[in-house]
Short mmCIF file of C-alpha atoms in Angstrom, two decimals:
data_model
loop_
_atom_site.label_atom_id
_atom_site.label_comp_id
_atom_site.label_asym_id
_atom_site.label_seq_id
_atom_site.Cartn_x
_atom_site.Cartn_y
_atom_site.Cartn_z
CA VAL A 20 2.56 -35.25 -3.21
CA GLN A 21 2.23 -32.88 0.33
CA THR A 22 -0.96 -32.43 2.02
CA CYS A 23 -2.07 -29.75 3.69
CA ALA A 24 -4.43 -30.24 6.59
CA LEU A 25 -7.98 -27.59 6.62
CA PRO A 26 -8.13 -25.02 9.06
CA ILE A 27 -9.58 -25.84 12.39
CA SER A 28 -12.45 -23.42 13.50
CA GLU A 29 -12.61 -21.89 16.80
CA ALA A 30 -14.69 -20.51 19.20
CA ALA A 31 -14.82 -17.50 20.26
CA THR A 32 -14.92 -17.34 24.37
CA GLU A 33 -15.63 -14.96 26.83
CA ASP A 34 -12.67 -14.60 27.71
CA THR A 35 -11.13 -14.47 23.88
CA ILE A 36 -8.07 -11.53 23.93
CA TYR A 37 -8.55 -9.31 20.74
CA ASP A 38 -6.55 -7.23 19.24
CA ALA A 39 -8.09 -3.85 19.83
CA ALA A 40 -6.36 -1.57 17.27
CA SER A 41 -7.95 2.02 17.27
CA LEU A 42 -9.58 1.37 20.71
CA THR A 43 -6.07 2.25 21.59
CA LYS A 44 -5.80 5.45 21.08
CA VAL A 45 -9.02 6.05 23.71
CA ILE A 46 -8.17 3.30 26.27
CA ALA A 47 -4.87 3.81 26.15
CA THR A 48 -3.38 6.92 25.22
CA THR A 49 -5.33 9.22 26.16
CA THR A 50 -6.60 7.49 29.27
CA ALA A 51 -2.86 8.41 30.31
CA VAL A 52 -2.30 11.55 28.57
CA MET A 53 -5.24 12.81 30.90
CA ARG A 54 -3.47 11.32 34.36
CA LEU A 55 -0.75 13.60 32.84
CA VAL A 56 -2.57 16.47 32.24
CA GLU A 57 -4.17 15.98 35.71
CA ARG A 58 -1.37 16.14 37.53
CA GLY A 59 0.15 18.99 35.72
CA GLN A 60 2.87 16.72 33.80
CA LEU A 61 0.95 18.30 30.30
CA GLU A 62 -0.87 20.48 29.46
CA LEU A 63 -3.68 19.94 26.74
CA ASP A 64 -2.90 23.37 24.88
CA ALA A 65 0.77 24.07 25.10
CA PRO A 66 1.84 23.41 21.89
CA VAL A 67 3.62 20.12 21.67
CA ALA A 68 7.13 21.69 20.33
CA ARG A 69 7.73 22.41 24.62
CA TYR A 70 7.74 18.79 25.67
CA LEU A 71 8.78 17.53 21.92
CA PRO A 72 11.49 20.54 20.22
CA ALA A 73 12.27 18.53 17.20
CA PHE A 74 7.81 18.70 16.07
CA ALA A 75 8.22 22.48 15.79
CA GLN A 76 9.36 21.45 12.09
CA HIS A 77 8.06 22.81 8.73
CA GLY A 78 4.98 25.59 10.72
CA LYS A 79 3.58 22.95 13.35
CA ASP A 80 4.80 24.67 16.54
CA ARG A 81 1.67 26.14 16.67
CA ILE A 82 0.41 22.84 16.91
CA THR A 83 -0.97 22.26 20.57
CA LEU A 84 -1.33 19.37 22.69
CA ARG A 85 -5.97 19.48 21.97
CA HIS A 86 -4.93 19.34 18.34
CA LEU A 87 -4.09 16.15 18.34
CA MET A 88 -6.21 14.66 20.19
CA THR A 89 -9.18 15.89 18.47
CA HIS A 90 -7.87 15.42 14.80
CA MET A 91 -7.57 19.29 14.65
CA SER A 92 -3.91 19.58 14.09
CA GLY A 93 -3.82 19.55 9.85
CA LEU A 94 -1.74 16.57 9.84
CA ARG A 95 -2.58 13.98 6.92
CA PRO A 96 -3.40 9.80 8.52
CA GLY A 97 -0.93 8.46 9.09
CA ILE A 98 3.06 7.68 8.46
CA PRO A 99 3.87 5.50 5.18
CA ALA A 100 5.21 2.52 5.29
CA THR A 101 8.41 3.60 2.07
CA PRO A 102 11.22 4.85 2.36
CA PRO A 103 11.69 1.39 5.01
CA TRP A 104 12.01 2.08 8.01
CA SER A 105 11.72 0.35 11.55
CA GLY A 106 12.08 1.52 15.81
CA THR A 107 9.70 3.69 17.96
CA ALA A 108 12.39 6.58 17.22
CA ALA A 109 12.51 6.36 13.64
CA ALA A 110 8.13 6.82 13.17
CA ILE A 111 8.75 9.62 16.07
CA GLU A 112 11.66 11.48 13.50
CA ARG A 113 8.94 10.63 10.55
CA ALA A 114 6.66 12.03 12.96
CA CYS A 115 7.91 15.20 13.83
CA ALA A 116 9.36 15.26 9.92
CA GLU A 117 5.69 15.96 8.62
CA LYS A 118 4.76 19.01 6.53
CA PRO A 119 0.96 19.98 7.81
CA GLN A 120 -1.82 19.32 5.03
CA ASN A 121 -4.18 22.17 7.06
CA VAL A 122 -3.38 24.61 9.49
CA PRO A 123 -4.56 24.01 13.15
CA ASP A 124 -8.23 23.83 13.59
CA ALA A 125 -9.07 23.75 9.85
CA ALA A 126 -9.99 20.68 9.66
CA PHE A 127 -10.70 16.89 11.30
CA VAL A 128 -8.78 14.88 9.24
CA TYR A 129 -8.72 11.45 11.71
CA SER A 130 -4.67 10.71 12.19
CA ASP A 131 -2.93 7.83 13.17
CA ILE A 132 0.24 10.11 13.67
CA ASN A 133 -1.89 12.31 16.04
CA PHE A 134 -1.35 9.37 18.54
CA ILE A 135 1.51 8.35 17.68
CA VAL A 136 3.56 11.80 18.96
CA LEU A 137 0.86 11.46 22.16
CA GLY A 138 2.38 7.87 22.80
CA GLU A 139 5.66 10.13 22.61
CA LEU A 140 4.84 12.69 25.29
CA VAL A 141 3.50 10.70 27.67
CA ARG A 142 7.07 8.52 27.74
CA ILE A 143 8.87 11.92 27.58
CA ALA A 144 6.19 13.18 30.19
CA ALA A 145 6.29 10.28 32.54
CA GLY A 146 9.18 8.76 32.09
CA ARG A 147 8.32 5.74 31.05
CA PRO A 148 7.05 3.72 27.85
CA LEU A 149 3.93 3.58 27.01
CA ASP A 150 2.80 -0.01 28.03
CA VAL A 151 4.52 0.06 31.21
CA TYR A 152 3.15 3.55 32.41
CA VAL A 153 -0.76 2.13 31.43
CA ARG A 154 0.41 -0.94 33.30
CA GLU A 155 1.39 0.88 36.38
CA GLU A 156 -1.11 3.83 36.68
CA ILE A 157 -4.30 2.51 34.71
CA PHE A 158 -4.73 -1.10 33.78
CA GLY A 159 -2.85 -2.84 37.12
CA PRO A 160 -5.20 -0.50 39.68
CA LEU A 161 -8.39 -1.21 37.31
CA GLY A 162 -7.70 -5.04 38.42
CA LEU A 163 -7.74 -5.26 33.46
CA ALA A 164 -5.25 -8.26 34.14
CA ASP A 165 -6.68 -9.59 30.27
CA THR A 166 -5.90 -5.92 28.89
CA GLY A 167 -1.83 -4.72 27.47
CA PHE A 168 0.70 -4.27 24.98
CA LEU A 169 3.17 -7.13 23.91
CA PRO A 170 0.32 -10.28 25.09
CA PRO A 171 2.66 -13.04 26.93
CA ALA A 172 2.86 -16.33 24.99
CA LEU A 173 1.16 -18.22 27.50
CA LYS A 174 -2.03 -16.17 25.99
CA LEU A 175 -1.91 -16.57 22.82
CA PRO A 176 -4.76 -19.76 22.71
CA ARG A 177 -7.28 -17.84 24.44
CA ILE A 178 -5.94 -14.24 21.23
CA ALA A 179 -7.91 -13.60 18.14
CA PRO A 180 -6.16 -14.47 14.85
CA THR A 181 -6.56 -11.34 12.62
CA GLU A 182 -5.26 -11.90 9.12
CA ARG A 183 -2.44 -13.59 6.73
CA VAL A 184 -0.21 -11.24 5.33
CA ASP A 185 2.88 -13.29 3.52
CA GLY A 186 1.97 -16.24 3.89
CA ARG A 187 1.97 -16.07 7.99
CA MET A 188 -1.30 -15.45 10.36
CA ILE A 189 -0.79 -12.73 12.74
CA HIS A 190 -1.66 -14.12 15.82
CA GLY A 191 -0.13 -12.47 18.94
CA VAL A 192 1.16 -10.07 17.34
CA VAL A 193 -0.93 -6.12 16.22
CA HIS A 194 -2.33 -6.41 13.40
CA ASP A 195 -1.74 -2.38 12.59
CA PRO A 196 1.40 -2.57 10.48
CA THR A 197 2.75 0.70 11.37
CA SER A 198 2.83 -0.36 15.18
CA ARG A 199 4.41 -3.93 14.06
CA ARG A 200 7.27 -1.73 12.82
CA MET A 201 7.24 0.44 15.79
CA GLY A 202 7.53 -3.05 17.69
CA GLY A 203 4.23 -3.61 19.17
CA VAL A 204 4.03 -0.35 21.30
CA ALA A 205 2.40 2.78 20.53
CA GLY A 206 -0.12 5.67 21.00
CA HIS A 207 -2.41 4.59 17.55
CA ALA A 208 -2.75 1.04 17.88
CA GLY A 209 -0.90 -2.54 19.43
CA LEU A 210 -3.09 -2.84 22.87
CA PHE A 211 -4.85 -5.99 23.51
CA LEU A 212 -8.21 -6.46 25.88
CA THR A 213 -10.92 -8.58 26.67
CA ALA A 214 -14.81 -8.15 26.97
CA ALA A 215 -14.82 -8.25 30.40
CA ASP A 216 -12.25 -5.93 31.12
CA LEU A 217 -13.43 -3.23 28.53
CA ALA A 218 -16.45 -3.86 30.36
CA ARG A 219 -14.93 -2.70 33.86
CA PHE A 220 -13.03 0.67 31.71
CA CYS A 221 -16.64 1.46 30.81
CA ARG A 222 -17.82 1.78 33.59
CA MET A 223 -15.65 3.49 35.42
CA LEU A 224 -16.17 6.22 32.91
CA ILE A 225 -19.53 6.00 34.10
CA ASN A 226 -18.74 6.82 37.39
CA GLY A 227 -17.11 9.86 36.91
CA GLY A 228 -13.22 8.13 36.62
CA GLU A 229 -13.92 5.75 39.57
CA LEU A 230 -14.65 1.75 39.91
CA ASP A 231 -14.30 0.09 43.30
CA GLY A 232 -12.24 2.51 45.55
CA VAL A 233 -9.62 2.74 42.62
CA ARG A 234 -9.50 6.00 40.94
CA ILE A 235 -8.28 6.89 38.19
CA LEU A 236 -9.64 10.25 36.86
CA SER A 237 -11.09 13.32 38.12
CA PRO A 238 -14.57 13.96 37.02
CA ALA A 239 -13.65 17.12 35.35
CA SER A 240 -11.11 15.53 33.04
CA VAL A 241 -14.07 12.43 32.10
CA ALA A 242 -16.46 15.32 31.37
CA ALA A 243 -13.94 17.05 29.11
CA MET A 244 -12.83 14.25 27.96
CA THR A 245 -16.44 13.44 27.07
CA ARG A 246 -17.99 16.58 25.48
CA VAL A 247 -17.38 17.94 22.17
CA GLN A 248 -13.84 19.88 21.98
CA ASN A 249 -14.05 21.39 18.53
CA ASP A 250 -16.18 23.31 15.87
CA GLY A 251 -17.49 22.24 12.42
CA SER A 252 -19.42 19.27 11.21
CA SER A 253 -17.54 16.54 12.25
CA ARG A 254 -17.44 16.43 16.33
CA ARG A 255 -14.76 14.70 18.93
CA GLY A 256 -14.25 14.79 22.17
CA LEU A 257 -10.19 14.57 23.69
CA GLY A 258 -9.95 11.42 22.16
CA TRP A 259 -13.28 10.02 21.78
CA ASP A 260 -15.53 9.89 19.18
CA ILE A 261 -18.71 12.57 19.55
CA ASP A 262 -20.14 13.14 16.00
CA THR A 263 -18.51 11.82 12.97
CA SER A 264 -18.56 9.75 10.04
CA TYR A 265 -16.69 7.10 12.17
CA SER A 266 -19.65 6.96 14.79
CA GLY A 267 -21.41 3.57 12.78
CA PRO A 268 -21.39 1.96 15.66
CA ARG A 269 -23.73 4.39 18.26
CA GLY A 270 -26.43 3.21 16.29
CA ARG A 271 -30.20 4.55 16.20
CA TRP A 272 -30.87 4.11 20.16
CA PHE A 273 -27.58 5.98 21.55
CA PRO A 274 -28.29 9.71 20.73
CA ALA A 275 -26.21 11.99 18.68
CA GLY A 276 -23.33 14.76 20.90
CA SER A 277 -24.29 13.19 24.47
CA THR A 278 -23.05 9.60 23.99
CA PHE A 279 -19.38 8.91 22.08
CA GLY A 280 -17.75 6.08 22.04
CA HIS A 281 -14.43 4.69 19.40
CA THR A 282 -13.77 1.50 16.40
CA GLY A 283 -11.10 -0.33 16.22
CA TRP A 284 -9.92 -1.49 12.70
CA THR A 285 -9.89 -5.14 13.14
CA GLY A 286 -13.84 -6.04 14.06
CA THR A 287 -13.30 -3.79 17.78
CA SER A 288 -15.82 -0.86 19.10
CA VAL A 289 -17.84 0.52 22.04
CA TRP A 290 -20.09 3.17 22.77
CA ILE A 291 -20.78 4.61 25.87
CA ASP A 292 -24.23 6.73 27.27
CA PRO A 293 -23.42 7.94 30.77
CA ALA A 294 -26.82 9.64 31.21
CA ALA A 295 -28.34 5.95 30.97
CA ARG A 296 -25.38 3.90 32.54
CA THR A 297 -25.66 1.73 29.09
CA PHE A 298 -22.65 1.02 26.97
CA VAL A 299 -22.61 -1.66 24.18
CA ILE A 300 -19.43 -3.35 23.09
CA PHE A 301 -18.71 -4.98 19.96
CA GLN A 302 -16.03 -7.35 19.16
CA ILE A 303 -15.11 -9.57 15.92
CA GLY A 304 -12.03 -10.98 14.27
CA ARG A 305 -12.98 -8.37 11.11
CA ALA A 306 -9.83 -9.14 9.49
CA HIS A 307 -9.76 -12.64 9.93
CA VAL A 308 -11.38 -14.53 6.17
#
């Protein structure tokens, strides 16, 4: 007779590292895109196909970087798992082959595909993969020692596990299946971080793009990211959520329209009120049941 040991319950600590899930979109990818825009290496209103010509397929030549960042591109939510595929190149090939469901600006549809493509544009413009660019240009300078993609094995004891899939607990590997198929580095998911690191990032935004003498973004870029950029009832900034069906973390006390934030499927969220110089971070293992 074989017996199995009961699971051991471990308490979260102040330095627990969480799978940030879709917070990747704003903490990593949006920040990287805006730095490259400031430096003239990307243009928000340029067609995506200027940088990634294969993206123009099926009438997508009208889709701009701004459409991707506001989820107004007309693309569907995600890349299907079937037929089977793996690797970043395969993901970009499928994103380029997508047929839009709407014309640009017609409807808000929250889409991982938008940020998968943006992550690739960062690589093209910067000449470095997304994970390397954000480590060297954003997280390192800000002193975010526990923030990044593909966390090293030595940090595994501090990483919160997420979910058991196919008999295996996902632990220290990105939970998002599409990001996993892409090797753990993608514009929509794959980032790991602590509450303390995320707090430093929030303080940088509240300070207009600078913290402790280190400037990551210009005040103009922070203002553009965090004000409404699209028409319609679902209001988005560049990357950031302002007032949509995903804005639950705003709660009762953060004003609609002048505050911003984002959520992550694994149980992470952040909401920021720049006028009050206040932010709320929430991190749990939502999938770990």
